[in-house]
């Protein structure tokens, strides 16, 4: 594949020609390179389609397809019409788009349950620590709501799985890190189906769901108390035990 031209700080050198092979992929590569280098920021407009195609020496169809792909990923947004408000702009990637993108890659990469477990432990230990260090009223209310949903769903496989996900995401959100929350959400979504299948295979589900719920309560209490070390330790122990029980050979 052709290499992307070096970025220059001057605006006139932002859009240099690329070789015409798989044009839309090369255009995507150029746009991504400009974003990563800081030459393009959220809210910046791309040149008009005709101008961009001429600058990069590719077809307008190649530019159009590149824009379509990046719009589907939430990287760009197009505003129809005329005037300054119209055109194609760099977008602030919504958390939902990032989570959707990540969960597909996690699911398609065929990571083992052990890989997923270790990643969850790193992320969720850090989230529990951050949440325990500083918890606002809204975050506490969501954790409590997730706990209540879990209590109501004990023994009910699908509903408890949803409540379990809600609890772990509430802790991640309470950390104050949008990226940690997005990554946690992506991993949970990626393993949603195998997790539900594991739950459905578990013959002792009422007792197991009650035990999982008691572990959730203990984690929440440590977070509410500001006990950083205990919140981290309970989180890791909970994830390891649940994995060993649900995905045992």
CSV table of C-alpha atoms in Angstrom, one decimal:
chain,number,residue,atom,x,y,z
A,1,UNK,CA,0.0,0.0,0.0
A,2,UNK,CA,1.2,3.5,-0.7
A,3,UNK,CA,2.6,5.5,2.1
A,4,UNK,CA,1.0,8.6,3.5
A,5,UNK,CA,2.7,11.9,2.6
A,6,UNK,CA,4.5,13.5,5.6
A,7,UNK,CA,2.5,16.1,7.4
A,8,UNK,CA,3.6,19.7,7.2
A,9,UNK,CA,2.5,22.4,9.6
A,10,UNK,CA,1.4,24.7,6.7
A,11,UNK,CA,-2.2,24.5,5.6
A,12,UNK,CA,-1.2,24.3,2.0
A,13,UNK,CA,0.6,21.0,2.5
A,14,UNK,CA,-2.2,19.2,4.3
A,15,UNK,CA,-3.6,17.6,1.2
A,16,UNK,CA,-0.9,16.1,-1.1
A,17,UNK,CA,-1.4,13.6,-3.9
A,18,UNK,CA,-1.5,9.9,-3.2
A,19,UNK,CA,-1.0,7.0,-5.7
A,20,UNK,CA,-4.3,5.7,-7.2
A,21,UNK,CA,-4.5,2.2,-5.7
A,22,UNK,CA,-7.6,1.4,-3.6
A,23,UNK,CA,-8.3,5.1,-3.6
A,24,UNK,CA,-10.8,5.2,-0.7
A,25,UNK,CA,-8.5,3.3,1.7
A,26,UNK,CA,-5.7,5.7,0.8
A,27,UNK,CA,-8.0,8.7,1.4
A,28,UNK,CA,-9.0,7.2,4.8
A,29,UNK,CA,-5.3,6.8,5.7
A,30,UNK,CA,-4.6,10.4,4.9
A,31,UNK,CA,-7.5,11.7,6.9
A,32,UNK,CA,-6.6,9.5,9.9
A,33,UNK,CA,-3.0,10.6,9.7
A,34,UNK,CA,-4.0,14.2,9.8
A,35,UNK,CA,-6.2,13.6,12.8
A,36,UNK,CA,-3.5,11.7,14.7
A,37,UNK,CA,-1.0,14.4,13.9
A,38,UNK,CA,-3.3,17.1,15.3
A,39,UNK,CA,-3.5,18.8,11.9
A,40,UNK,CA,-7.3,18.1,12.0
A,41,UNK,CA,-9.3,18.5,15.1
A,42,UNK,CA,-12.9,18.1,16.2
A,43,UNK,CA,-15.0,20.6,14.3
A,44,UNK,CA,-12.6,21.2,11.5
A,45,UNK,CA,-14.0,21.0,8.0
A,46,UNK,CA,-12.6,18.8,5.2
A,47,UNK,CA,-12.1,20.5,1.8
A,48,UNK,CA,-15.0,20.2,-0.6
A,49,UNK,CA,-15.2,16.8,-2.3
A,50,UNK,CA,-14.0,18.1,-5.7
A,51,UNK,CA,-11.1,20.0,-4.1
A,52,UNK,CA,-10.0,17.1,-2.0
A,53,UNK,CA,-10.2,14.7,-4.9
A,54,UNK,CA,-8.0,17.0,-7.0
A,55,UNK,CA,-5.5,17.6,-4.2
A,56,UNK,CA,-5.1,13.8,-3.5
A,57,UNK,CA,-5.3,13.0,-7.2
A,58,UNK,CA,-8.0,10.4,-6.7
A,59,UNK,CA,-11.6,10.1,-8.0
A,60,UNK,CA,-14.4,11.9,-6.3
A,61,UNK,CA,-16.0,8.4,-5.9
A,62,UNK,CA,-12.9,7.4,-3.8
A,63,UNK,CA,-13.3,10.5,-1.6
A,64,UNK,CA,-17.1,9.9,-1.3
A,65,UNK,CA,-16.5,6.3,-0.2
A,66,UNK,CA,-13.8,7.3,2.3
A,67,UNK,CA,-16.2,9.8,3.8
A,68,UNK,CA,-19.0,7.3,4.0
A,69,UNK,CA,-16.8,4.8,5.8
A,70,UNK,CA,-15.5,7.4,8.3
A,71,UNK,CA,-19.1,8.6,8.9
A,72,UNK,CA,-20.2,5.1,9.7
A,73,UNK,CA,-17.4,5.0,12.3
A,74,UNK,CA,-18.5,8.3,13.8
A,75,UNK,CA,-15.2,10.0,12.8
A,76,UNK,CA,-16.8,12.4,10.4
A,77,UNK,CA,-20.2,14.0,10.0
A,78,UNK,CA,-21.7,15.6,6.9
A,79,UNK,CA,-24.1,18.5,7.0
A,80,UNK,CA,-26.0,19.0,3.7
A,81,UNK,CA,-26.9,22.5,2.4
A,82,UNK,CA,-25.1,25.6,1.6
A,83,UNK,CA,-23.0,28.1,3.5
A,84,UNK,CA,-20.5,27.8,6.3
A,85,UNK,CA,-22.6,25.3,8.2
A,86,UNK,CA,-22.6,22.8,5.3
A,87,UNK,CA,-19.8,20.3,4.5
A,88,UNK,CA,-18.0,17.4,6.1
A,89,UNK,CA,-16.5,17.9,9.6
A,90,UNK,CA,-14.4,16.0,12.0
A,91,UNK,CA,-16.7,14.7,14.7
A,92,UNK,CA,-16.3,14.0,18.4
A,93,UNK,CA,-16.6,10.2,18.5
A,94,UNK,CA,-19.6,9.4,20.6
A,95,UNK,CA,-19.0,6.8,23.4
A,96,UNK,CA,-21.7,4.6,21.8
A,97,UNK,CA,-19.8,4.6,18.5
A,98,UNK,CA,-16.5,3.8,20.2
A,99,UNK,CA,-18.1,1.0,22.2
A,100,UNK,CA,-19.7,-0.5,19.1
A,101,UNK,CA,-16.4,-0.3,17.2
A,102,UNK,CA,-14.4,-1.9,20.0
A,103,UNK,CA,-16.8,-4.6,20.8
A,104,UNK,CA,-16.9,-5.9,17.3
A,105,UNK,CA,-13.1,-6.0,17.2
A,106,UNK,CA,-12.9,-7.8,20.5
A,107,UNK,CA,-15.5,-10.3,19.4
A,108,UNK,CA,-13.8,-10.9,16.0
A,109,UNK,CA,-10.3,-11.2,17.4
A,110,UNK,CA,-11.1,-14.6,19.1
A,111,UNK,CA,-9.5,-13.6,22.4
A,112,UNK,CA,-9.7,-16.4,25.0
A,113,UNK,CA,-11.8,-16.0,28.1
A,114,UNK,CA,-8.5,-15.8,30.1
A,115,UNK,CA,-7.4,-12.9,27.9
A,116,UNK,CA,-10.7,-11.1,28.5
A,117,UNK,CA,-10.6,-11.8,32.2
A,118,UNK,CA,-7.2,-10.3,32.6
A,119,UNK,CA,-8.2,-7.2,30.7
A,120,UNK,CA,-11.3,-6.8,32.8
A,121,UNK,CA,-9.3,-7.1,36.0
A,122,UNK,CA,-6.9,-4.4,34.9
A,123,UNK,CA,-9.7,-2.0,33.8
A,124,UNK,CA,-12.2,-2.7,36.6
A,125,UNK,CA,-9.7,-2.7,39.5
A,126,UNK,CA,-8.6,0.8,38.3
A,127,UNK,CA,-12.3,1.9,38.0
A,128,UNK,CA,-13.1,0.7,41.5
A,129,UNK,CA,-10.1,2.5,42.9
A,130,UNK,CA,-11.0,5.8,41.2
A,131,UNK,CA,-14.7,5.4,42.2
A,132,UNK,CA,-13.7,4.9,45.8
A,133,UNK,CA,-11.5,7.9,45.8
A,134,UNK,CA,-14.2,10.3,44.8
A,135,UNK,CA,-17.9,9.4,44.2
A,136,UNK,CA,-20.5,12.0,43.4
A,137,UNK,CA,-24.2,11.7,44.2
A,138,UNK,CA,-25.3,10.7,40.6
A,139,UNK,CA,-22.7,8.0,40.4
A,140,UNK,CA,-23.7,6.6,43.8
A,141,UNK,CA,-27.4,6.6,42.8
A,142,UNK,CA,-26.7,4.6,39.6
A,143,UNK,CA,-24.6,2.0,41.5
A,144,UNK,CA,-27.5,1.7,44.0
A,145,UNK,CA,-30.0,1.4,41.1
A,146,UNK,CA,-27.9,-1.3,39.5
A,147,UNK,CA,-27.8,-3.2,42.8
A,148,UNK,CA,-31.6,-2.9,43.2
A,149,UNK,CA,-32.0,-4.3,39.6
A,150,UNK,CA,-29.7,-7.2,40.6
A,151,UNK,CA,-31.7,-8.0,43.7
A,152,UNK,CA,-34.9,-8.1,41.7
A,153,UNK,CA,-33.3,-10.4,39.1
A,154,UNK,CA,-31.7,-13.1,41.3
A,155,UNK,CA,-32.4,-16.4,39.7
A,156,UNK,CA,-33.6,-14.9,36.4
A,157,UNK,CA,-30.9,-15.6,33.9
A,158,UNK,CA,-31.3,-13.0,31.2
A,159,UNK,CA,-32.5,-10.2,33.6
A,160,UNK,CA,-29.6,-10.8,36.0
A,161,UNK,CA,-27.1,-10.8,33.2
A,162,UNK,CA,-28.4,-7.3,32.2
A,163,UNK,CA,-28.3,-6.1,35.8
A,164,UNK,CA,-24.8,-7.5,36.2
A,165,UNK,CA,-23.6,-5.6,33.2
A,166,UNK,CA,-25.3,-2.5,34.5
A,167,UNK,CA,-23.5,-2.8,37.9
A,168,UNK,CA,-20.0,-3.2,36.3
A,169,UNK,CA,-20.7,-0.2,33.9
A,170,UNK,CA,-21.9,1.9,36.9
A,171,UNK,CA,-18.6,1.4,38.7
A,172,UNK,CA,-16.7,2.2,35.4
A,173,UNK,CA,-18.7,5.3,34.9
A,174,UNK,CA,-18.2,6.3,38.6
A,175,UNK,CA,-14.4,6.3,37.9
A,176,UNK,CA,-14.8,9.5,35.9
A,177,UNK,CA,-12.8,8.0,33.0
A,178,UNK,CA,-14.9,7.9,29.8
A,179,UNK,CA,-12.3,5.8,28.1
A,180,UNK,CA,-12.3,3.2,30.9
A,181,UNK,CA,-16.1,3.1,30.8
A,182,UNK,CA,-16.1,2.7,27.0
A,183,UNK,CA,-13.5,-0.1,27.1
A,184,UNK,CA,-15.4,-1.9,30.0
A,185,UNK,CA,-18.6,-1.6,28.0
A,186,UNK,CA,-17.0,-2.9,24.8
A,187,UNK,CA,-15.6,-5.9,26.6
A,188,UNK,CA,-18.9,-6.7,28.3
A,189,UNK,CA,-20.8,-6.3,25.0
A,190,UNK,CA,-18.3,-8.5,23.2
A,191,UNK,CA,-18.8,-11.4,25.6
A,192,UNK,CA,-22.6,-10.9,26.2
A,193,UNK,CA,-23.7,-13.9,24.2
A,194,UNK,CA,-21.1,-16.4,25.5
A,195,UNK,CA,-21.7,-15.2,29.0
A,196,UNK,CA,-25.4,-15.7,28.7
A,197,UNK,CA,-24.9,-19.2,27.3
A,198,UNK,CA,-22.6,-19.9,30.3
A,199,UNK,CA,-25.4,-18.7,32.6
A,200,UNK,CA,-28.0,-20.8,30.9
A,201,UNK,CA,-25.8,-23.9,31.3
A,202,UNK,CA,-25.3,-23.3,35.0
A,203,UNK,CA,-27.7,-25.6,36.9
A,204,UNK,CA,-27.2,-23.9,40.2
A,205,UNK,CA,-28.0,-20.4,38.9
A,206,UNK,CA,-30.2,-19.2,41.7
A,207,UNK,CA,-27.5,-19.7,44.3
A,208,UNK,CA,-24.8,-18.5,42.0
A,209,UNK,CA,-26.7,-15.3,41.1
A,210,UNK,CA,-27.3,-14.7,44.8
A,211,UNK,CA,-23.6,-15.1,45.5
A,212,UNK,CA,-22.7,-12.8,42.6
A,213,UNK,CA,-25.1,-10.2,43.9
A,214,UNK,CA,-23.6,-10.4,47.4
A,215,UNK,CA,-20.2,-9.8,45.9
A,216,UNK,CA,-21.6,-6.8,44.0
A,217,UNK,CA,-22.9,-5.4,47.3
A,218,UNK,CA,-19.5,-5.9,49.0
A,219,UNK,CA,-17.8,-4.0,46.2
A,220,UNK,CA,-20.3,-1.2,46.3
A,221,UNK,CA,-19.9,-0.9,50.1
A,222,UNK,CA,-16.1,-0.6,49.8
A,223,UNK,CA,-16.5,2.0,47.1
A,224,UNK,CA,-19.1,4.0,49.2
A,225,UNK,CA,-16.7,3.8,52.2
A,226,UNK,CA,-13.8,5.1,50.2
A,227,UNK,CA,-11.8,1.9,50.9
A,228,UNK,CA,-9.6,1.9,47.8
A,229,UNK,CA,-7.6,-1.3,48.5
A,230,UNK,CA,-10.7,-3.4,49.5
A,231,UNK,CA,-12.7,-2.2,46.5
A,232,UNK,CA,-9.8,-3.3,44.1
A,233,UNK,CA,-9.3,-6.6,45.8
A,234,UNK,CA,-13.0,-7.5,45.9
A,235,UNK,CA,-13.4,-6.5,42.3
A,236,UNK,CA,-10.5,-8.8,41.1
A,237,UNK,CA,-11.7,-11.7,43.3
A,238,UNK,CA,-15.3,-11.3,42.0
A,239,UNK,CA,-14.2,-11.4,38.4
A,240,UNK,CA,-11.9,-14.4,38.8
A,241,UNK,CA,-14.4,-16.4,40.8
A,242,UNK,CA,-17.3,-15.7,38.4
A,243,UNK,CA,-15.1,-16.7,35.4
A,244,UNK,CA,-14.0,-19.9,37.0
A,245,UNK,CA,-17.5,-20.9,37.9
A,246,UNK,CA,-19.2,-19.9,34.6
A,247,UNK,CA,-16.5,-20.9,32.2
A,248,UNK,CA,-15.1,-23.9,33.9
A,249,UNK,CA,-14.0,-26.7,31.6
